[in-house]
Coordinates of C-alpha atoms and ligand atoms in Angstrom, one line a residue:
M1 CA 47.4 18.2 13.2
R2 CA 44.5 15.8 13.8
S3 CA 41.4 17.2 15.4
T4 CA 40.4 16.4 19.0
M5 CA 36.9 15.4 17.9
Q6 CA 35.5 12.0 18.5
D7 CA 35.1 9.6 15.6
Y8 CA 31.3 9.3 15.8
P9 CA 30.1 7.2 12.9
L10 CA 27.3 8.8 10.9
T11 CA 25.0 5.7 10.5
V12 CA 21.4 4.9 9.9
G13 CA 21.6 3.1 13.3
A14 CA 22.5 6.4 14.9
I15 CA 19.4 8.0 13.4
L16 CA 17.3 5.2 14.8
R17 CA 18.9 5.4 18.3
H18 CA 18.2 9.1 18.4
G19 CA 14.7 9.0 16.9
S20 CA 13.4 6.1 19.0
G21 CA 15.1 7.4 22.1
V22 CA 14.9 11.2 22.3
H23 CA 11.8 11.3 20.1
G24 CA 10.2 8.1 21.3
D25 CA 6.9 9.9 21.6
A26 CA 6.7 10.9 17.9
Q27 CA 4.5 8.7 15.7
V28 CA 4.3 6.9 12.5
V29 CA 0.6 6.8 11.3
T30 CA -0.4 4.6 8.5
A31 CA -3.6 5.0 6.4
T32 CA -5.9 2.0 6.4
G33 CA -8.4 3.2 3.9
D34 CA -11.2 3.9 6.4
G35 CA -8.9 5.4 9.1
S36 CA -5.4 4.9 10.4
R37 CA -3.2 2.8 12.7
A38 CA -0.3 4.3 14.6
Q39 CA 2.8 3.4 16.6
S40 CA 5.4 5.5 18.4
Y41 CA 9.0 5.9 17.4
A42 CA 9.9 4.1 20.6
E43 CA 7.9 1.2 19.3
L44 CA 9.6 1.6 15.9
G45 CA 12.9 1.1 17.6
R46 CA 11.7 -2.0 19.4
R47 CA 10.1 -3.6 16.4
A48 CA 13.2 -2.7 14.2
A49 CA 15.3 -4.6 16.7
R50 CA 12.9 -7.6 16.5
L51 CA 13.0 -7.5 12.8
A52 CA 16.8 -7.5 12.8
D53 CA 16.9 -10.4 15.2
A54 CA 14.4 -12.3 13.0
L55 CA 16.4 -11.6 9.8
R56 CA 19.6 -12.7 11.6
S57 CA 18.0 -16.0 12.6
L58 CA 17.0 -16.5 8.9
G59 CA 20.7 -16.2 8.1
V60 CA 21.0 -12.6 7.0
T61 CA 24.6 -11.6 7.7
G62 CA 27.3 -9.3 6.4
D63 CA 26.1 -7.2 3.6
D64 CA 23.3 -9.5 2.5
R65 CA 20.6 -7.6 0.6
V66 CA 17.1 -7.4 1.9
G67 CA 14.5 -6.3 -0.6
T68 CA 11.3 -4.5 0.2
F69 CA 8.1 -4.7 -1.9
Q70 CA 5.9 -2.4 0.1
W71 CA 3.9 0.7 0.2
N72 CA 4.8 3.7 2.4
N73 CA 3.7 2.3 5.8
G74 CA 4.9 1.4 9.3
E75 CA 6.4 -1.9 8.4
H76 CA 8.3 -0.5 5.5
L77 CA 9.8 2.0 7.9
E78 CA 10.9 -0.8 10.2
A79 CA 12.8 -2.4 7.4
Y80 CA 14.3 1.0 6.4
F81 CA 15.9 1.1 9.8
A82 CA 16.4 -2.5 10.8
V83 CA 18.2 -3.7 7.7
P84 CA 21.0 -1.0 7.4
S85 CA 21.4 -0.8 11.2
M86 CA 22.2 -4.6 11.4
G87 CA 24.8 -4.0 8.8
A88 CA 22.8 -5.5 5.9
V89 CA 21.7 -3.6 2.8
L90 CA 18.2 -2.4 2.1
H91 CA 17.0 -2.7 -1.5
T92 CA 13.7 -1.0 -2.1
L93 CA 12.0 -2.7 -5.1
N94 CA 9.8 -0.5 -7.2
I95 CA 6.4 -2.3 -7.2
R96 CA 5.5 -0.6 -10.5
L97 CA 8.5 -1.7 -12.6
F98 CA 7.9 -3.8 -15.7
P99 CA 8.1 -7.4 -14.6
D100 CA 11.3 -8.1 -16.5
Q101 CA 13.0 -5.2 -14.9
L102 CA 11.9 -6.2 -11.5
T103 CA 13.5 -9.6 -12.0
Y104 CA 16.6 -8.0 -13.4
I105 CA 17.1 -5.7 -10.3
A106 CA 16.3 -8.4 -7.7
N107 CA 18.9 -10.7 -9.4
H108 CA 21.4 -8.0 -10.1
A109 CA 21.3 -6.9 -6.5
A110 CA 21.2 -10.6 -5.4
D111 CA 18.5 -10.1 -2.8
K112 CA 18.4 -12.8 -0.2
V113 CA 15.1 -11.9 1.5
V114 CA 12.1 -9.9 0.3
V115 CA 9.6 -8.3 2.6
V116 CA 6.3 -7.9 0.9
D117 CA 3.1 -6.2 1.9
G118 CA 0.1 -8.6 2.1
S119 CA -1.8 -6.6 -0.5
L120 CA 1.1 -7.0 -3.0
V121 CA 1.5 -10.8 -2.7
G122 CA -0.3 -11.5 -6.0
L123 CA 1.9 -9.0 -7.8
L124 CA 5.1 -10.4 -6.4
A125 CA 4.1 -14.0 -6.8
Q126 CA 4.1 -13.7 -10.6
Q127 CA 7.8 -12.8 -10.6
L128 CA 9.1 -14.6 -7.5
P129 CA 10.1 -17.8 -9.3
T130 CA 12.5 -15.7 -11.4
F131 CA 14.2 -14.2 -8.4
E132 CA 17.2 -16.5 -8.3
T133 CA 18.9 -15.6 -5.1
V134 CA 15.9 -15.0 -2.9
E135 CA 15.5 -17.6 -0.1
H136 CA 12.9 -16.1 2.2
V137 CA 9.8 -14.0 1.8
L138 CA 8.3 -12.2 4.8
V139 CA 4.7 -11.2 4.4
A140 CA 3.8 -8.0 6.3
G141 CA 0.9 -5.7 7.0
P142 CA -2.8 -6.2 8.0
E143 CA -3.5 -8.3 5.0
A144 CA -0.7 -10.7 5.5
A145 CA -2.7 -13.4 7.2
S146 CA -5.4 -13.5 4.5
A147 CA -2.9 -13.4 1.6
D148 CA -2.4 -16.3 -0.8
L149 CA 0.8 -17.6 0.8
D150 CA 0.6 -20.9 -1.0
R151 CA 1.1 -19.1 -4.3
L152 CA 4.3 -17.6 -2.9
R153 CA 5.4 -21.1 -1.5
S154 CA 4.9 -22.6 -5.0
S155 CA 8.0 -20.7 -6.0
G156 CA 10.1 -22.9 -3.7
K157 CA 11.0 -20.0 -1.4
Q158 CA 10.4 -20.1 2.4
V159 CA 7.5 -18.0 3.3
H160 CA 7.0 -16.4 6.7
L161 CA 4.4 -14.2 8.4
Y162 CA 6.2 -11.0 9.4
E163 CA 4.3 -10.6 12.7
E164 CA 4.9 -14.2 13.7
L165 CA 8.6 -13.7 13.2
L166 CA 8.6 -10.5 15.1
D167 CA 6.7 -12.1 18.0
A168 CA 9.3 -14.8 18.3
A169 CA 12.2 -12.4 18.0
D170 CA 14.3 -10.7 20.7
E171 CA 13.8 -7.0 21.3
S172 CA 17.2 -6.7 22.9
F173 CA 19.0 -7.4 19.6
A174 CA 22.6 -6.1 19.9
W175 CA 23.1 -3.7 17.0
P176 CA 26.6 -4.1 15.6
D177 CA 29.1 -1.3 15.0
V178 CA 28.8 -0.4 11.4
D179 CA 31.4 1.5 9.3
E180 CA 29.8 4.7 8.1
L181 CA 31.2 4.2 4.6
D182 CA 29.6 0.8 4.2
A183 CA 26.5 0.3 2.1
A184 CA 23.3 1.0 3.8
A185 CA 20.7 0.9 1.0
M186 CA 20.4 0.6 -2.7
C187 CA 18.0 1.9 -5.2
Y188 CA 17.8 1.3 -9.0
T189 CA 16.9 4.1 -11.4
S190 CA 13.6 3.5 -13.1
G191 CA 15.4 2.6 -16.3
T192 CA 13.6 4.8 -18.8
T193 CA 16.3 3.7 -21.2
G194 CA 18.0 0.3 -21.0
N195 CA 18.3 -1.7 -17.8
P196 CA 17.9 0.0 -14.5
K197 CA 21.1 1.0 -12.8
G198 CA 21.9 0.4 -9.1
V199 CA 23.0 3.2 -6.8
V200 CA 24.4 2.2 -3.4
Y201 CA 24.0 4.7 -0.6
S202 CA 26.5 4.6 2.3
H203 CA 25.4 5.2 6.0
R204 CA 27.4 8.5 5.9
S205 CA 25.7 9.7 2.7
S206 CA 22.3 8.8 4.1
Y207 CA 23.0 10.6 7.3
L208 CA 24.3 13.7 5.7
H209 CA 21.5 13.8 3.1
S210 CA 19.0 13.5 5.9
M211 CA 20.5 16.5 7.7
A212 CA 20.4 18.5 4.4
A213 CA 16.7 17.5 3.9
C214 CA 16.0 18.9 7.4
M215 CA 17.7 22.3 6.7
G216 CA 15.5 25.3 6.7
V217 CA 16.0 25.8 3.0
A218 CA 14.7 22.3 2.3
G219 CA 12.1 20.8 4.7
G220 CA 12.9 22.9 7.7
L221 CA 11.8 20.0 9.9
T222 CA 11.3 20.0 13.7
W223 CA 9.5 17.7 16.0
T224 CA 6.4 19.8 15.7
D225 CA 6.1 18.7 12.1
R226 CA 3.9 15.9 10.7
V227 CA 5.4 14.7 7.4
L228 CA 3.4 13.0 4.7
P229 CA 5.7 11.3 2.1
I230 CA 3.5 10.5 -0.8
V231 CA 6.5 9.9 -3.0
P232 CA 7.1 6.2 -2.6
M233 CA 9.8 4.9 -0.3
F234 CA 11.1 2.9 -3.4
H235 CA 11.4 6.1 -5.4
A236 CA 14.8 7.6 -4.4
N237 CA 14.2 6.9 -0.6
S238 CA 11.0 9.0 -0.6
W239 CA 13.4 11.9 -1.1
G240 CA 15.0 11.3 2.3
L241 CA 11.8 12.3 4.2
A242 CA 11.6 9.0 6.2
Y243 CA 15.1 9.3 7.6
A244 CA 14.9 13.1 8.0
S245 CA 11.7 12.8 10.0
V246 CA 13.0 10.2 12.4
M247 CA 16.1 12.2 12.8
T248 CA 14.2 15.3 13.9
G249 CA 11.3 13.6 15.7
A250 CA 8.8 14.9 13.1
S251 CA 5.9 12.4 13.0
L252 CA 5.4 10.4 9.8
L253 CA 2.1 10.0 8.1
M254 CA 2.1 7.1 5.6
P255 CA -0.5 7.0 2.9
D256 CA 0.0 3.2 2.2
R257 CA -1.8 2.3 -1.0
W258 CA -4.4 5.2 -0.9
L259 CA -2.8 7.5 -3.3
Q260 CA -5.7 9.0 -5.2
A261 CA -6.8 12.6 -4.5
E262 CA -9.9 11.7 -2.6
P263 CA -8.5 9.3 0.0
L264 CA -5.3 11.3 0.2
C265 CA -7.3 14.5 1.0
R266 CA -9.4 12.5 3.6
F267 CA -6.2 11.2 5.2
M268 CA -4.8 14.8 5.2
R269 CA -7.9 16.2 6.9
E270 CA -7.7 13.5 9.6
T271 CA -4.0 13.6 10.3
R272 CA -3.1 17.2 9.5
P273 CA 0.3 17.0 7.9
T274 CA 2.5 20.1 8.0
V275 CA 4.9 19.0 5.2
S276 CA 4.4 16.7 2.3
G277 CA 6.3 15.6 -0.9
A278 CA 5.1 14.2 -4.2
V279 CA 5.7 14.5 -7.9
P280 CA 3.7 17.2 -9.8
T281 CA 1.2 14.7 -11.3
V282 CA -0.1 13.9 -7.8
W283 CA -0.5 17.5 -6.9
N284 CA -2.3 18.2 -10.2
E285 CA -4.9 15.7 -9.1
V286 CA -5.1 17.0 -5.6
L287 CA -5.5 20.5 -7.1
S288 CA -8.5 19.4 -9.2
Y289 CA -10.0 17.7 -6.2
L290 CA -9.6 20.8 -4.0
D291 CA -11.1 23.0 -6.8
Q292 CA -14.2 20.8 -6.7
H293 CA -14.5 20.5 -2.9
E294 CA -14.5 23.9 -1.4
D295 CA -15.1 22.5 2.1
V296 CA -11.7 20.8 2.1
D297 CA -9.1 23.3 3.5
L298 CA -5.6 22.0 4.0
S299 CA -4.0 25.4 4.5
S300 CA -4.6 25.5 8.2
H301 CA -1.9 22.9 8.8
L302 CA 0.0 22.2 5.5
R303 CA 2.8 24.7 5.5
L304 CA 5.0 23.2 2.8
V305 CA 4.7 20.9 -0.2
L306 CA 8.0 19.7 -1.7
C307 CA 7.6 18.9 -5.3
G308 CA 10.0 17.5 -7.9
G309 CA 10.9 14.5 -10.0
S310 CA 10.0 16.5 -13.1
A311 CA 9.7 20.2 -13.7
V312 CA 7.1 21.7 -11.5
P313 CA 4.9 24.1 -13.5
V314 CA 4.6 27.6 -12.1
S315 CA 0.8 27.4 -12.9
L316 CA 0.5 24.5 -10.5
Q317 CA 2.4 26.4 -7.7
K318 CA 0.4 29.5 -8.2
A319 CA -3.0 27.7 -8.3
L320 CA -2.2 25.8 -5.1
G321 CA -1.0 29.0 -3.4
E322 CA -3.6 31.5 -4.6
R323 CA -6.7 29.2 -4.5
H324 CA -5.9 27.0 -1.6
G325 CA -3.2 28.7 0.5
I326 CA -0.7 25.9 0.0
S327 CA 3.0 26.8 -0.5
M328 CA 4.8 24.5 -2.9
V329 CA 8.5 24.5 -3.3
Q330 CA 10.3 22.9 -6.2
A331 CA 13.4 20.6 -5.6
W332 CA 15.6 18.9 -8.1
G333 CA 17.5 15.7 -7.8
M334 CA 17.9 12.1 -9.0
T335 CA 18.3 8.6 -7.6
E336 CA 22.0 9.1 -8.1
T337 CA 22.0 12.2 -5.8
S338 CA 20.1 10.5 -2.9
P339 CA 18.1 12.5 -4.3
V340 CA 17.8 16.1 -3.1
A341 CA 20.5 18.3 -4.7
S342 CA 18.8 21.7 -5.1
V343 CA 15.8 23.7 -3.8
A344 CA 14.1 26.5 -5.6
R345 CA 13.6 29.3 -3.0
P346 CA 14.0 32.8 -4.4
P347 CA 17.0 34.9 -3.3
A348 CA 16.8 37.3 -0.4
G349 CA 15.1 40.6 -1.3
V350 CA 13.2 39.2 -4.4
E351 CA 9.5 39.7 -4.0
G352 CA 6.2 39.9 -5.8
E353 CA 5.9 38.4 -9.3
D354 CA 9.7 38.3 -9.6
V355 CA 9.9 35.3 -7.3
W356 CA 8.4 33.1 -10.1
H357 CA 11.6 33.5 -12.1
Y358 CA 13.3 31.5 -9.4
R359 CA 10.5 29.3 -8.1
G360 CA 9.9 28.1 -11.6
G361 CA 13.5 26.8 -11.9
Q362 CA 15.3 24.1 -10.1
G363 CA 16.9 26.3 -7.5
R364 CA 20.2 26.6 -5.7
L365 CA 22.4 23.6 -4.8
L366 CA 22.4 22.5 -1.1
P367 CA 25.8 22.7 0.7
G368 CA 27.4 19.3 0.2
V369 CA 26.7 19.3 -3.6
E370 CA 28.6 21.2 -6.2
G371 CA 27.5 21.7 -9.8
R372 CA 28.7 23.0 -13.2
I373 CA 27.4 23.2 -16.7
V374 CA 29.4 21.5 -19.4
G375 CA 29.4 21.9 -23.1
D376 CA 29.4 19.3 -25.9
S377 CA 33.2 18.8 -25.9
G378 CA 33.4 18.5 -22.1
E379 CA 34.4 22.2 -21.5
V380 CA 33.0 23.9 -18.4
L381 CA 30.7 26.7 -19.4
P382 CA 30.3 30.0 -17.5
A383 CA 27.6 30.3 -14.9
D384 CA 26.2 33.4 -16.6
G385 CA 22.5 32.6 -16.9
S386 CA 22.7 32.0 -20.6
A387 CA 25.2 29.3 -21.5
V388 CA 23.3 26.0 -21.9
G389 CA 24.9 22.6 -21.4
E390 CA 24.7 19.4 -19.3
M391 CA 24.6 19.7 -15.6
E392 CA 27.3 17.8 -13.7
V393 CA 27.4 17.4 -10.0
R394 CA 29.6 16.0 -7.3
G395 CA 29.2 15.9 -3.5
A396 CA 28.8 14.0 -0.3
W397 CA 25.6 12.2 -1.4
V398 CA 26.3 11.9 -5.1
T399 CA 27.1 8.5 -6.5
A400 CA 30.6 7.9 -8.0
A401 CA 29.6 4.8 -9.9
Y402 CA 26.8 2.3 -10.6
Y403 CA 26.6 -1.0 -8.8
R404 CA 28.3 -3.8 -10.8
D405 CA 27.8 -1.7 -14.0
D406 CA 30.6 -0.1 -15.8
D407 CA 29.1 3.1 -17.3
P408 CA 32.0 5.5 -17.7
E409 CA 29.9 7.6 -20.0
R410 CA 28.0 8.9 -17.0
F411 CA 31.0 10.2 -15.2
H412 CA 33.5 12.9 -16.1
D413 CA 36.6 13.7 -14.1
G414 CA 34.9 12.7 -10.8
W415 CA 31.7 14.5 -11.6
L416 CA 28.3 12.7 -12.3
R417 CA 26.8 13.6 -15.7
T418 CA 23.1 14.1 -14.8
G419 CA 21.7 13.9 -18.3
D420 CA 19.9 17.1 -17.5
V421 CA 20.4 20.1 -19.8
G422 CA 20.2 23.7 -18.5
R423 CA 22.0 26.8 -17.3
L424 CA 23.3 28.2 -14.1
D425 CA 23.2 31.9 -13.3
E426 CA 25.6 34.2 -11.3
L427 CA 23.7 33.5 -8.1
G428 CA 24.0 29.8 -8.5
Y429 CA 20.4 29.2 -9.6
L430 CA 19.9 26.2 -11.9
T431 CA 17.3 26.2 -14.7
L432 CA 16.8 23.0 -16.5
T433 CA 15.4 23.1 -20.0
D434 CA 15.3 19.4 -20.7
R435 CA 16.6 15.9 -20.1
S436 CA 19.2 15.4 -22.8
K437 CA 17.2 12.7 -24.4
D438 CA 14.1 14.9 -24.6
V439 CA 15.7 18.0 -26.1
I440 CA 14.1 19.0 -29.4
K441 CA 16.6 19.9 -32.1
S442 CA 15.0 22.1 -34.7
G443 CA 17.1 23.7 -37.5
G444 CA 20.3 23.6 -35.4
E445 CA 18.6 25.3 -32.4
W446 CA 17.3 23.6 -29.2
I447 CA 13.7 23.9 -28.2
S448 CA 12.9 23.2 -24.5
S449 CA 10.0 20.8 -24.1
V450 CA 9.8 21.7 -20.5
E451 CA 9.3 25.4 -21.3
L452 CA 6.5 24.6 -23.8
E453 CA 4.8 22.2 -21.3
N454 CA 4.9 24.8 -18.5
A455 CA 3.5 27.5 -20.8
L456 CA 0.8 25.2 -22.0
M457 CA -0.2 24.0 -18.6
A458 CA -0.8 27.7 -17.6
H459 CA -3.8 27.7 -20.0
P460 CA -7.0 27.4 -17.9
D461 CA -8.4 24.6 -20.1
V462 CA -5.3 22.5 -20.1
Q463 CA -5.0 19.8 -17.4
E464 CA -1.7 18.4 -18.7
A465 CA 0.6 18.6 -21.7
A466 CA 3.6 16.7 -22.8
V467 CA 5.8 17.9 -25.7
V468 CA 8.1 15.6 -27.7
G469 CA 10.2 16.1 -30.8
I470 CA 9.0 14.4 -34.0
P471 CA 11.1 13.9 -37.2
D472 CA 10.8 16.7 -39.7
E473 CA 12.4 16.7 -43.2
K474 CA 13.3 20.4 -43.2
W475 CA 14.0 21.1 -39.6
Q476 CA 15.2 17.7 -38.4
E477 CA 12.7 17.8 -35.5
R478 CA 9.7 19.8 -34.6
P479 CA 7.6 19.9 -31.4
L480 CA 4.4 17.8 -31.1
A481 CA 2.2 18.8 -28.2
S482 CA 0.0 16.1 -26.6
V483 CA -2.7 17.8 -24.6
V484 CA -5.1 16.6 -21.9
L485 CA -8.0 19.1 -21.6
R486 CA -9.9 19.7 -18.4
E487 CA -13.2 18.0 -18.1
G488 CA -15.8 19.6 -20.4
A489 CA -13.3 22.0 -22.0
R490 CA -13.1 22.4 -25.8
V491 CA -10.2 24.3 -27.4
E492 CA -8.7 24.3 -30.9
P493 CA -4.9 23.9 -31.4
A494 CA -4.9 27.4 -33.0
E495 CA -6.1 29.0 -29.8
L496 CA -3.4 27.1 -27.8
R497 CA -0.8 28.2 -30.3
D498 CA -1.9 31.9 -29.9
F499 CA -1.8 31.5 -26.1
L500 CA 1.7 30.1 -26.3
A501 CA 2.8 32.8 -28.6
K502 CA 2.5 35.3 -25.7
S503 CA 5.4 33.7 -23.9
V504 CA 7.3 31.6 -26.4
A505 CA 9.2 32.6 -29.6
R506 CA 7.2 31.9 -32.8
W507 CA 9.7 29.4 -34.3
Q508 CA 9.4 27.3 -31.1
L509 CA 5.6 26.9 -31.3
P510 CA 4.4 23.3 -31.8
D511 CA 3.1 22.7 -35.3
A512 CA 1.6 19.3 -34.5
W513 CA -1.1 18.8 -31.9
A514 CA -2.9 15.8 -30.4
F515 CA -5.6 15.7 -27.8
I516 CA -5.2 12.6 -25.5
D517 CA -7.1 11.3 -22.5
A518 CA -4.1 11.0 -20.2
V519 CA -0.4 11.5 -20.5
P520 CA 1.3 8.1 -20.1
R521 CA 3.3 7.7 -16.9
T522 CA 6.5 6.0 -15.9
S523 CA 6.7 3.7 -12.8
V524 CA 7.4 6.7 -10.7
G525 CA 4.7 8.9 -12.1
K526 CA 6.6 11.0 -14.6
F527 CA 5.5 11.7 -18.1
D528 CA 6.6 8.8 -20.3
K529 CA 7.6 10.6 -23.4
K530 CA 9.0 7.5 -25.0
V531 CA 5.4 6.1 -25.2
I532 CA 4.2 9.2 -26.9
R533 CA 7.0 9.0 -29.4
R534 CA 6.0 5.4 -30.1
W535 CA 2.3 6.3 -30.4
Y536 CA 3.3 8.9 -33.0
A537 CA 5.6 6.5 -34.9
D538 CA 2.9 3.8 -34.9
G539 CA 0.3 6.3 -36.2
E540 CA -1.8 5.9 -33.0
L541 CA -2.1 9.6 -32.4
D542 CA -4.8 11.7 -34.0
V543 CA -2.5 14.6 -35.0
S544 CA -3.7 17.9 -36.3
R545 CA -1.5 20.6 -37.8
A546 CA -1.6 24.2 -36.7
D547 CA 1.1 26.5 -38.1
Ligands
ADP601 P1 14.5 8.3 -13.5 O1 15.8 8.7 -14.0 O2 14.2 6.9 -13.7 O3 13.3 9.2 -14.0 P2 14.9 9.7 -11.1 O4 13.8 9.9 -10.2 O5 16.2 9.4 -10.5 O6 14.5 8.5 -12.0 O7 14.9 10.9 -12.0 C1 15.8 11.9 -12.0 C2 15.5 12.9 -13.0 O8 14.3 13.5 -12.8 C3 16.5 14.1 -13.1 O9 17.7 13.8 -13.8 C4 15.6 15.1 -13.8 O10 15.7 14.9 -15.2 C5 14.3 14.9 -13.3 N1 13.9 15.8 -12.3 C6 13.9 15.7 -11.0 N2 13.5 16.8 -10.4 C7 13.3 17.7 -11.3 C8 12.8 19.1 -11.3 N3 12.5 19.7 -10.2 N4 12.7 19.7 -12.5 C9 13.0 19.0 -13.7 N5 13.4 17.8 -13.7 C10 13.5 17.1 -12.6

């Protein structure tokens, strides 16, 4: 029997219609460095229609790709809605990718148009001549008019001022009907190994993922919320926060390019976010800032900070909670999973110190995503809290392939192999111990770099720590800890080793130590361990031994 329900397509256009209609009074506020600029969601709807009309008149049809090279701001949000809603495909370009990789993804996706922020024109101009399929460049934002447009024009592409195009466009653009299974947007993994790989989201997957992001267990969003996505809109869709906010009528606060702790905190004081999201490195910096500025109190409005992208140290969560009244919740996911797959809230009835066992892990899967742990020979391991293997997932917003890239290694019987190693317990809680490429293999046993890093970062003098495996004749690999100390702190490796010995088995303790000024970062702000391994191999690290 078929249901009697209507066939209502779950599309990005449906989110826009709802958000700009029912929640027309909600706002998107963009930081300007010395203040902010704002527009209503009703205006977002009107301007998205103008943008779609302008793109159509430039020849964007069918599933043409429109790239964005923008900060988190009002114009980027317009593209987020206009492009998928007109049936085209949004491709968020990571502004921090290595130049060659940027060229690779723009050509691989065959972008026809790129929307660039005025402040990023110089950066784009260097690569633009290598973007083979791009015909038009739209320059957006307050700095568009003063940007060096001739430099862009010298690439042979047609260059337009975004606002001029919008002024000339028709606000009553007729949005087409779009199949919910068609491509809405695409995003490339940041390519820590090899070339980046493209993931293509459907309208349906974007809609369902947005609803999941709104669930109480995740963001718990309502129209009284004010959401600050610090995680870039080019990094796994800013974790779905943009679509989820417009869907619920929560206002959006966009930090634009002001991402350092000081301007971020100023923006937060002025705009009073209730929910925010960013990788741990950002919150580490905010924490240091808050520790030094007692007059800054975010706790009166900020009820939830979603954090993920890499393991979120318990010490960071505790420090923000205990010293600044800010509740941080860890989430896990990847570009391939739209990205949010699990959220680390403790089980019912668990209280006090016991919550950290759960809040320190990657949490429980959201409905719509299933997971299992798989051993070396592809066998499914028990979810008993101790069997360790690779996490595999499948679900409504999990990719089944990469775009024009045959990579069967990453898929297994319809499941995505995440490349993350860990265990699941009887209650469905996931604890990751490493990415498979970062696992340290010592004497036939595995040492978790993540556990060592978390334990080290709990030391009061340690600002950050990254642990990698280095070759060892006897043990195959041994851990090397690269440590960034807090300003003015002085600690010897032996003391850090003793500190670690309180929570980590002796054979797992790092025997090589290096003090560094900063942990190198990837283009999305994660620890770049491959750089540390290279420094070590090239003899660029001042390593001392403590064993
Ligand atoms: P990239 O693969 O280029 O780093 P992604 O942002 O898609 O780009 O990264 C996804 C990966 O980030 C996951 O596979 C996992 O290794 C890591 N990750 C994300 N969230 C967490 C988390 N809460 N704890 C540990 N690792 C995480």
